[in-house]
C-alpha cells in the first residue's frame, strides 16, 4: 500500500500543487485565474481521449440495429441462451472495434483529478503553521512560487478554500446551479442515441441524475474545486462541439448551434426513432390482445374445473335412479 501512497503523492499531488503555485506566480497572484488556466491545460491534454470517446460513440450508434436484433433474438430466454447472447454481443463489439468502457474514458480519468485537485487546494492554502511547513516540503526546488506563500485565496468575492455553502450570496446558490447546468449540457451532447427503450430510459435517468447529484455535492465542495468543475464542463462542451463536427446542442425540443448537415442528421435520427417507436406500438397492442385472450382461456378453464364436480355428481344420481 505504501507504493500507492508514493505514486499518489509524487504522481498527482505534488505536480498539481507546483503547477497551481507556478501559475499563481505567473498570473498576477490570482489563484482563481491559475485554477481556470490549469483547467484549460488539463482539458487540452485530454483531447485525444475525447476524440477516442467520440469515435467510440459513433461506432456504438452504427451497430445499434444489430445489437437490437441480437437482444430480440434471445428475448425471454435464459441459461445457455443468455450466455450465447453475451458471446454474440461481445463478438459484435470486437468486429466493430468498439469498447463500451471506451465511452467512459474521460469520466474515469477525471475522477482521480477531481480528488487530487480537492486535496491540492486544501494543501496549497493551509490555515495552520504546520500546513505551511508541509507545503514548503512539497515545492520543487526550482519553483519560484515558494516566495509568494501564503497565497491569496480571494477571487470575485469568493474564498476559494472555503466551502461553497459558506460563500456569500449569490455564489452559494449560483455555483451549484451552474455546475449542474453545465454538466447537463455536456451529458446532453455526449449521450449516445439509441432505439433500445431500456437503454434510452437509462440514458434519460443518467442525464438528469448526474447533474443533480454533482450540483448537490458542489454545496459541500471548496469553491476552488467548484470553479474547476464548472470550467472543465464548459471547456468540455466547446471541445465536444468542434471534435464532433459541430454537432447541434439539443435543448427544450430544439437544436441550437451546429451546422446545417449536423442538424439535418440529428433530425433524421429523431424521425427514425419515432418511426421505430410507432412500429413497436402494434406489437404491443397484439401482445395485450394475446394476454387478454390467454386470461379469458384461463377463466374459462377455472369455470370448467368448478363445474366438473357438479356434472359428475349429476351423472352419479342418474345412475342411482336408473338402478332403483
mmCIF file of C-alpha atoms in Angstrom:
data_model
loop_
_atom_site.group_PDB
_atom_site.id
_atom_site.type_symbol
_atom_site.label_atom_id
_atom_site.label_comp_id
_atom_site.label_asym_id
_atom_site.label_seq_id
_atom_site.Cartn_x
_atom_site.Cartn_y
_atom_site.Cartn_z
ATOM 1 C CA UNK A 1 0.000 0.000 0.000
ATOM 2 C CA UNK A 2 2.956 2.292 0.616
ATOM 3 C CA UNK A 3 3.833 2.279 -3.071
ATOM 4 C CA UNK A 4 0.338 3.601 -3.913
ATOM 5 C CA UNK A 5 0.811 6.412 -1.400
ATOM 6 C CA UNK A 6 4.109 7.368 -3.022
ATOM 7 C CA UNK A 7 2.571 7.258 -6.514
ATOM 8 C CA UNK A 8 -0.345 9.422 -5.364
ATOM 9 C CA UNK A 9 1.954 11.939 -3.680
ATOM 10 C CA UNK A 10 4.599 12.158 -6.401
ATOM 11 C CA UNK A 11 2.432 11.460 -9.451
ATOM 12 C CA UNK A 12 -0.655 13.581 -8.715
ATOM 13 C CA UNK A 13 -0.490 15.758 -5.596
ATOM 14 C CA UNK A 14 2.969 17.279 -5.945
ATOM 15 C CA UNK A 15 2.697 18.111 -9.678
ATOM 16 C CA UNK A 16 -0.736 19.693 -9.108
ATOM 17 C CA UNK A 17 0.437 21.833 -6.176
ATOM 18 C CA UNK A 18 3.514 23.032 -8.051
ATOM 19 C CA UNK A 19 1.518 23.736 -11.221
ATOM 20 C CA UNK A 20 -1.074 25.789 -9.328
ATOM 21 C CA UNK A 21 1.639 27.672 -7.450
ATOM 22 C CA UNK A 22 3.624 28.416 -10.625
ATOM 23 C CA UNK A 23 0.506 29.640 -12.445
ATOM 24 C CA UNK A 24 -0.324 31.792 -9.425
ATOM 25 C CA UNK A 25 3.114 33.362 -9.727
ATOM 26 C CA UNK A 26 2.718 33.973 -13.467
ATOM 27 C CA UNK A 27 -0.921 35.192 -13.406
ATOM 28 C CA UNK A 28 -0.590 38.267 -11.214
ATOM 29 C CA UNK A 29 -1.018 36.412 -7.899
ATOM 30 C CA UNK A 30 -4.596 35.446 -8.785
ATOM 31 C CA UNK A 31 -5.449 31.942 -7.623
ATOM 32 C CA UNK A 32 -8.787 31.941 -9.480
ATOM 33 C CA UNK A 33 -7.048 32.567 -12.798
ATOM 34 C CA UNK A 34 -4.497 29.859 -12.019
ATOM 35 C CA UNK A 35 -7.353 27.355 -11.490
ATOM 36 C CA UNK A 36 -9.018 28.355 -14.779
ATOM 37 C CA UNK A 37 -5.775 28.115 -16.794
ATOM 38 C CA UNK A 38 -4.932 24.809 -15.075
ATOM 39 C CA UNK A 39 -8.385 23.530 -16.107
ATOM 40 C CA UNK A 40 -7.814 24.563 -19.726
ATOM 41 C CA UNK A 41 -4.449 22.761 -19.793
ATOM 42 C CA UNK A 42 -5.947 19.575 -18.345
ATOM 43 C CA UNK A 43 -8.814 19.580 -20.857
ATOM 44 C CA UNK A 44 -6.454 20.227 -23.778
ATOM 45 C CA UNK A 45 -4.307 17.294 -22.638
ATOM 46 C CA UNK A 46 -7.438 15.116 -22.645
ATOM 47 C CA UNK A 47 -8.449 15.972 -26.238
ATOM 48 C CA UNK A 48 -7.064 12.628 -27.583
ATOM 49 C CA UNK A 49 -9.304 10.805 -25.094
ATOM 50 C CA UNK A 50 -12.267 12.968 -26.096
ATOM 51 C CA UNK A 51 -11.662 12.206 -29.775
ATOM 52 C CA UNK A 52 -11.462 8.481 -28.984
ATOM 53 C CA UNK A 53 -14.670 8.684 -26.960
ATOM 54 C CA UNK A 54 -16.483 10.455 -29.818
ATOM 55 C CA UNK A 55 -15.371 7.817 -32.331
ATOM 56 C CA UNK A 56 -16.448 5.034 -29.983
ATOM 57 C CA UNK A 57 -19.871 6.650 -29.558
ATOM 58 C CA UNK A 58 -20.359 6.919 -33.324
ATOM 59 C CA UNK A 59 -19.418 3.247 -33.759
ATOM 60 C CA UNK A 60 -21.808 2.298 -30.958
ATOM 61 C CA UNK A 61 -24.540 4.230 -32.723
ATOM 62 C CA UNK A 62 -23.853 2.446 -36.029
ATOM 63 C CA UNK A 63 -24.190 -1.061 -34.505
ATOM 64 C CA UNK A 64 -27.383 -0.308 -32.559
ATOM 65 C CA UNK A 65 -29.667 -2.102 -35.105
ATOM 66 C CA UNK A 66 -27.512 -5.267 -34.986
ATOM 67 C CA UNK A 67 -27.362 -5.078 -31.190
ATOM 68 C CA UNK A 68 -31.147 -4.739 -31.036
ATOM 69 C CA UNK A 69 -31.534 -7.757 -33.346
ATOM 70 C CA UNK A 70 -29.405 -9.889 -31.014
ATOM 71 C CA UNK A 71 -31.436 -8.783 -27.995
ATOM 72 C CA UNK A 72 -34.717 -9.584 -29.772
ATOM 73 C CA UNK A 73 -33.358 -12.983 -30.842
ATOM 74 C CA UNK A 74 -32.763 -14.086 -27.248
ATOM 75 C CA UNK A 75 -35.572 -12.130 -25.598
ATOM 76 C CA UNK A 76 -37.164 -14.060 -22.738
ATOM 77 C CA UNK A 77 -34.615 -16.892 -22.889
ATOM 78 C CA UNK A 78 -32.404 -17.988 -20.008
ATOM 79 C CA UNK A 79 -29.450 -20.214 -19.227
ATOM 80 C CA UNK A 80 -27.264 -21.117 -22.213
ATOM 81 C CA UNK A 81 -29.215 -18.733 -24.450
ATOM 82 C CA UNK A 82 -28.203 -15.783 -22.256
ATOM 83 C CA UNK A 83 -24.552 -16.811 -22.432
ATOM 84 C CA UNK A 84 -24.850 -17.163 -26.198
ATOM 85 C CA UNK A 85 -26.336 -13.655 -26.389
ATOM 86 C CA UNK A 86 -23.416 -12.263 -24.369
ATOM 87 C CA UNK A 87 -20.962 -14.083 -26.654
ATOM 88 C CA UNK A 88 -22.601 -12.698 -29.813
ATOM 89 C CA UNK A 89 -22.739 -9.201 -28.322
ATOM 90 C CA UNK A 90 -19.036 -9.238 -27.442
ATOM 91 C CA UNK A 91 -18.269 -10.599 -30.921
ATOM 92 C CA UNK A 92 -20.227 -7.705 -32.443
ATOM 93 C CA UNK A 93 -18.262 -5.227 -30.309
ATOM 94 C CA UNK A 94 -14.982 -6.847 -31.366
ATOM 95 C CA UNK A 95 -15.837 -6.840 -35.092
ATOM 96 C CA UNK A 96 -16.857 -3.166 -34.926
ATOM 97 C CA UNK A 97 -13.791 -2.205 -32.876
ATOM 98 C CA UNK A 98 -15.974 -0.881 -30.050
ATOM 99 C CA UNK A 99 -15.274 -0.947 -26.332
ATOM 100 C CA UNK A 100 -18.181 0.028 -24.033
ATOM 101 C CA UNK A 101 -15.619 1.176 -21.461
ATOM 102 C CA UNK A 102 -14.007 3.459 -24.068
ATOM 103 C CA UNK A 103 -17.054 5.710 -23.982
ATOM 104 C CA UNK A 104 -16.393 6.380 -20.289
ATOM 105 C CA UNK A 105 -12.671 7.169 -20.666
ATOM 106 C CA UNK A 106 -12.683 10.918 -19.909
ATOM 107 C CA UNK A 107 -15.016 10.470 -16.922
ATOM 108 C CA UNK A 108 -12.836 7.707 -15.441
ATOM 109 C CA UNK A 109 -9.668 9.779 -15.934
ATOM 110 C CA UNK A 110 -11.225 12.878 -14.371
ATOM 111 C CA UNK A 111 -12.241 11.216 -11.088
ATOM 112 C CA UNK A 112 -8.686 10.998 -9.623
ATOM 113 C CA UNK A 113 -8.032 14.506 -10.967
ATOM 114 C CA UNK A 114 -11.048 15.866 -9.064
ATOM 115 C CA UNK A 115 -9.990 14.076 -5.866
ATOM 116 C CA UNK A 116 -6.382 15.214 -6.244
ATOM 117 C CA UNK A 117 -7.461 18.765 -7.006
ATOM 118 C CA UNK A 118 -9.629 18.829 -3.875
ATOM 119 C CA UNK A 119 -6.616 17.856 -1.767
ATOM 120 C CA UNK A 120 -4.269 20.176 -3.695
ATOM 121 C CA UNK A 121 -6.432 23.256 -2.990
ATOM 122 C CA UNK A 122 -6.521 22.495 0.738
ATOM 123 C CA UNK A 123 -2.771 21.857 0.929
ATOM 124 C CA UNK A 124 -1.811 24.833 -1.254
ATOM 125 C CA UNK A 125 -3.632 27.232 1.082
ATOM 126 C CA UNK A 126 -3.128 25.808 4.584
ATOM 127 C CA UNK A 127 -4.645 27.576 7.578
ATOM 128 C CA UNK A 128 -2.107 26.373 10.190
ATOM 129 C CA UNK A 129 1.665 26.788 10.674
ATOM 130 C CA UNK A 130 2.061 23.001 10.353
ATOM 131 C CA UNK A 131 0.318 23.169 6.998
ATOM 132 C CA UNK A 132 2.694 25.915 5.865
ATOM 133 C CA UNK A 133 5.691 23.808 6.825
ATOM 134 C CA UNK A 134 4.332 20.781 4.974
ATOM 135 C CA UNK A 135 3.616 22.931 1.906
ATOM 136 C CA UNK A 136 7.216 24.119 1.686
ATOM 137 C CA UNK A 137 8.327 20.489 1.565
ATOM 138 C CA UNK A 138 6.058 19.821 -1.427
ATOM 139 C CA UNK A 139 7.564 22.511 -3.673
ATOM 140 C CA UNK A 140 10.178 21.590 -6.258
ATOM 141 C CA UNK A 141 13.491 23.334 -5.656
ATOM 142 C CA UNK A 142 13.257 25.248 -8.949
ATOM 143 C CA UNK A 143 9.738 26.610 -8.300
ATOM 144 C CA UNK A 144 9.955 30.386 -7.614
ATOM 145 C CA UNK A 145 6.380 30.480 -6.252
ATOM 146 C CA UNK A 146 7.622 29.445 -2.815
ATOM 147 C CA UNK A 147 8.475 33.104 -2.226
ATOM 148 C CA UNK A 148 4.761 34.031 -2.633
ATOM 149 C CA UNK A 149 3.478 31.823 0.192
ATOM 150 C CA UNK A 150 0.908 32.335 1.689
ATOM 151 C CA UNK A 151 -1.290 32.679 -1.392
ATOM 152 C CA UNK A 152 -4.302 34.953 -1.679
ATOM 153 C CA UNK A 153 -7.459 32.807 -1.961
ATOM 154 C CA UNK A 154 -9.905 35.584 -2.936
ATOM 155 C CA UNK A 155 -11.474 35.528 -6.409
ATOM 156 C CA UNK A 156 -14.546 37.558 -7.430
ATOM 157 C CA UNK A 157 -15.617 37.871 -3.815
ATOM 158 C CA UNK A 158 -15.113 34.144 -3.169
ATOM 159 C CA UNK A 159 -12.693 32.451 -0.826
ATOM 160 C CA UNK A 160 -11.589 29.518 -2.971
ATOM 161 C CA UNK A 161 -10.573 27.492 0.084
ATOM 162 C CA UNK A 162 -13.902 27.758 1.929
ATOM 163 C CA UNK A 163 -16.900 25.572 1.195
ATOM 164 C CA UNK A 164 -19.443 26.798 -1.355
ATOM 165 C CA UNK A 165 -22.135 26.634 1.351
ATOM 166 C CA UNK A 166 -20.181 29.246 3.341
ATOM 167 C CA UNK A 167 -19.900 31.668 0.398
ATOM 168 C CA UNK A 168 -21.885 34.903 0.270
ATOM 169 C CA UNK A 169 -24.984 35.352 -1.855
ATOM 170 C CA UNK A 170 -25.434 34.708 -4.735
ATOM 171 C CA UNK A 171 -22.396 32.411 -5.094
ATOM 172 C CA UNK A 172 -23.554 29.836 -2.528
ATOM 173 C CA UNK A 173 -26.558 29.037 -4.752
ATOM 174 C CA UNK A 174 -25.252 30.093 -8.164
ATOM 175 C CA UNK A 175 -22.204 27.790 -8.209
ATOM 176 C CA UNK A 176 -24.141 24.521 -7.602
ATOM 177 C CA UNK A 177 -26.734 25.542 -10.222
ATOM 178 C CA UNK A 178 -24.051 26.461 -12.766
ATOM 179 C CA UNK A 179 -22.150 23.216 -12.152
ATOM 180 C CA UNK A 180 -25.339 21.164 -12.580
ATOM 181 C CA UNK A 181 -26.447 23.074 -15.700
ATOM 182 C CA UNK A 182 -23.029 22.793 -17.374
ATOM 183 C CA UNK A 183 -22.859 19.062 -16.604
ATOM 184 C CA UNK A 184 -26.389 18.597 -18.002
ATOM 185 C CA UNK A 185 -25.353 20.328 -21.229
ATOM 186 C CA UNK A 186 -22.223 18.197 -21.523
ATOM 187 C CA UNK A 187 -24.213 15.000 -20.854
ATOM 188 C CA UNK A 188 -26.774 16.073 -23.449
ATOM 189 C CA UNK A 189 -24.058 16.388 -26.096
ATOM 190 C CA UNK A 190 -22.283 13.123 -25.273
ATOM 191 C CA UNK A 191 -25.282 10.808 -24.681
ATOM 192 C CA UNK A 192 -25.260 8.057 -27.289
ATOM 193 C CA UNK A 193 -28.587 7.907 -29.243
ATOM 194 C CA UNK A 194 -30.276 4.506 -29.091
ATOM 195 C CA UNK A 195 -33.510 2.841 -30.199
ATOM 196 C CA UNK A 196 -33.485 0.368 -27.283
ATOM 197 C CA UNK A 197 -36.250 1.509 -24.862
ATOM 198 C CA UNK A 198 -34.376 0.242 -21.792
ATOM 199 C CA UNK A 199 -31.100 1.894 -22.816
ATOM 200 C CA UNK A 200 -32.974 5.085 -23.642
ATOM 201 C CA UNK A 201 -34.553 5.069 -20.179
ATOM 202 C CA UNK A 202 -31.122 4.529 -18.589
ATOM 203 C CA UNK A 203 -29.639 7.394 -20.611
ATOM 204 C CA UNK A 204 -32.501 9.674 -19.584
ATOM 205 C CA UNK A 205 -32.008 8.778 -15.934
ATOM 206 C CA UNK A 206 -28.248 9.446 -16.100
ATOM 207 C CA UNK A 207 -28.862 12.692 -17.987
ATOM 208 C CA UNK A 208 -30.764 14.094 -15.004
ATOM 209 C CA UNK A 209 -29.222 12.166 -12.111
ATOM 210 C CA UNK A 210 -25.566 13.126 -12.660
ATOM 211 C CA UNK A 211 -26.106 16.928 -12.891
ATOM 212 C CA UNK A 212 -28.447 16.950 -9.880
ATOM 213 C CA UNK A 213 -26.041 14.785 -7.862
ATOM 214 C CA UNK A 214 -22.964 16.884 -8.673
ATOM 215 C CA UNK A 215 -24.911 20.113 -8.140
ATOM 216 C CA UNK A 216 -25.806 18.892 -4.644
ATOM 217 C CA UNK A 217 -22.230 17.730 -3.945
ATOM 218 C CA UNK A 218 -20.876 21.121 -5.022
ATOM 219 C CA UNK A 219 -22.616 22.659 -1.988
ATOM 220 C CA UNK A 220 -20.008 20.958 0.222
ATOM 221 C CA UNK A 221 -17.026 21.352 -2.128
ATOM 222 C CA UNK A 222 -14.363 24.035 -1.711
ATOM 223 C CA UNK A 223 -15.214 26.917 -4.034
ATOM 224 C CA UNK A 224 -11.943 26.363 -5.939
ATOM 225 C CA UNK A 225 -12.951 22.805 -6.822
ATOM 226 C CA UNK A 226 -16.410 24.024 -7.899
ATOM 227 C CA UNK A 227 -14.749 26.588 -10.203
ATOM 228 C CA UNK A 228 -12.557 23.828 -11.664
ATOM 229 C CA UNK A 229 -15.551 21.516 -12.361
ATOM 230 C CA UNK A 230 -17.601 24.381 -13.833
ATOM 231 C CA UNK A 231 -14.907 25.487 -16.279
ATOM 232 C CA UNK A 232 -13.998 21.878 -17.047
ATOM 233 C CA UNK A 233 -17.604 21.247 -18.120
ATOM 234 C CA UNK A 234 -17.783 24.446 -20.182
ATOM 235 C CA UNK A 235 -14.490 23.719 -21.943
ATOM 236 C CA UNK A 236 -15.641 20.123 -22.452
ATOM 237 C CA UNK A 237 -18.781 21.371 -24.228
ATOM 238 C CA UNK A 238 -16.685 23.596 -26.514
ATOM 239 C CA UNK A 239 -14.234 20.778 -27.309
ATOM 240 C CA UNK A 240 -17.080 18.302 -27.922
ATOM 241 C CA UNK A 241 -18.785 20.827 -30.196
ATOM 242 C CA UNK A 242 -15.778 21.039 -32.513
ATOM 243 C CA UNK A 243 -14.463 17.476 -32.153
ATOM 244 C CA UNK A 244 -17.877 16.029 -33.083
ATOM 245 C CA UNK A 245 -18.107 18.132 -36.225
ATOM 246 C CA UNK A 246 -20.073 20.975 -34.622
ATOM 247 C CA UNK A 247 -22.983 18.782 -33.606
ATOM 248 C CA UNK A 248 -26.162 20.614 -32.560
ATOM 249 C CA UNK A 249 -26.914 21.261 -28.905
ATOM 250 C CA UNK A 250 -30.418 19.928 -28.315
ATOM 251 C CA UNK A 251 -32.403 21.677 -25.587
ATOM 252 C CA UNK A 252 -36.122 22.018 -24.872
ATOM 253 C CA UNK A 253 -37.039 20.080 -28.006
ATOM 254 C CA UNK A 254 -34.978 22.288 -30.347
ATOM 255 C CA UNK A 255 -31.477 22.091 -31.797
ATOM 256 C CA UNK A 256 -29.167 25.065 -31.302
ATOM 257 C CA UNK A 257 -25.827 25.803 -32.986
ATOM 258 C CA UNK A 258 -24.287 23.041 -35.103
ATOM 259 C CA UNK A 259 -24.016 23.040 -38.883
ATOM 260 C CA UNK A 260 -26.831 22.537 -41.379
ATOM 261 C CA UNK A 261 -25.572 18.998 -42.050
ATOM 262 C CA UNK A 262 -25.357 18.060 -38.362
ATOM 263 C CA UNK A 263 -28.821 19.464 -37.627
ATOM 264 C CA UNK A 264 -30.267 17.564 -40.600
ATOM 265 C CA UNK A 265 -28.549 14.369 -39.412
ATOM 266 C CA UNK A 266 -29.983 14.795 -35.908
ATOM 267 C CA UNK A 267 -33.457 15.484 -37.311
ATOM 268 C CA UNK A 268 -33.210 12.269 -39.351
ATOM 269 C CA UNK A 269 -32.227 10.333 -36.211
ATOM 270 C CA UNK A 270 -35.221 11.688 -34.307
ATOM 271 C CA UNK A 271 -37.550 10.803 -37.199
ATOM 272 C CA UNK A 272 -36.070 7.284 -37.355
ATOM 273 C CA UNK A 273 -36.551 6.782 -33.610
ATOM 274 C CA UNK A 274 -40.164 7.975 -33.896
ATOM 275 C CA UNK A 275 -40.779 5.514 -36.769
ATOM 276 C CA UNK A 276 -39.325 2.636 -34.751
ATOM 277 C CA UNK A 277 -41.479 3.637 -31.779
ATOM 278 C CA UNK A 278 -44.658 3.743 -33.885
ATOM 279 C CA UNK A 279 -43.818 0.380 -35.443
ATOM 280 C CA UNK A 280 -43.467 -1.132 -31.986
ATOM 281 C CA UNK A 281 -46.949 0.015 -30.871
ATOM 282 C CA UNK A 282 -48.917 -2.564 -32.935
ATOM 283 C CA UNK A 283 -46.724 -5.288 -31.475
ATOM 284 C CA UNK A 284 -47.557 -4.042 -28.002
ATOM 285 C CA UNK A 285 -51.274 -3.975 -28.848
ATOM 286 C CA UNK A 286 -51.078 -7.516 -30.245
ATOM 287 C CA UNK A 287 -49.266 -8.587 -27.115
ATOM 288 C CA UNK A 288 -52.028 -7.042 -24.978
ATOM 289 C CA UNK A 289 -54.673 -8.855 -27.033
ATOM 290 C CA UNK A 290 -52.801 -12.129 -26.628
ATOM 291 C CA UNK A 291 -52.571 -11.543 -22.898
ATOM 292 C CA UNK A 292 -56.305 -10.811 -22.743
ATOM 293 C CA UNK A 293 -57.209 -13.938 -24.753
ATOM 294 C CA UNK A 294 -54.931 -16.011 -22.527
ATOM 295 C CA UNK A 295 -56.641 -14.624 -19.438
ATOM 296 C CA UNK A 296 -60.078 -15.440 -20.929
ATOM 297 C CA UNK A 297 -58.974 -19.027 -21.585
ATOM 298 C CA UNK A 298 -57.717 -19.309 -18.012
ATOM 299 C CA UNK A 299 -61.031 -18.044 -16.649
ATOM 300 C CA UNK A 300 -62.941 -20.500 -18.852
ATOM 301 C CA UNK A 301 -60.689 -23.262 -17.611
ATOM 302 C CA UNK A 302 -61.329 -22.312 -13.983
ATOM 303 C CA UNK A 303 -65.108 -22.281 -14.604
ATOM 304 C CA UNK A 304 -64.828 -25.699 -16.274
ATOM 305 C CA UNK A 305 -62.909 -27.017 -13.264
ATOM 306 C CA UNK A 306 -65.578 -25.692 -10.889
ATOM 307 C CA UNK A 307 -68.408 -27.182 -12.982
ATOM 308 C CA UNK A 308 -66.763 -30.591 -13.372
ATOM 309 C CA UNK A 309 -67.707 -31.847 -9.835
ATOM 310 C CA UNK A 310 -71.310 -30.746 -10.423
ATOM 311 C CA UNK A 311 -71.551 -32.667 -13.692
ATOM 312 C CA UNK A 312 -70.021 -35.785 -12.187
ATOM 313 C CA UNK A 313 -72.497 -35.546 -9.278
ATOM 314 C CA UNK A 314 -75.457 -35.359 -11.665
ATOM 315 C CA UNK A 315 -74.251 -38.470 -13.563
ATOM 316 C CA UNK A 316 -73.950 -40.396 -10.319
ATOM 317 C CA UNK A 317 -77.507 -39.510 -9.255
ATOM 318 C CA UNK A 318 -78.849 -40.538 -12.686
ATOM 319 C CA UNK A 319 -77.173 -43.949 -12.427
ATOM 320 C CA UNK A 320 -78.672 -44.492 -8.983
ATOM 321 C CA UNK A 321 -82.156 -43.568 -10.198
ATOM 322 C CA UNK A 322 -81.878 -45.991 -13.139
ATOM 323 C CA UNK A 323 -80.675 -48.715 -10.839
ATOM 324 C CA UNK A 324 -83.591 -48.239 -8.472
#
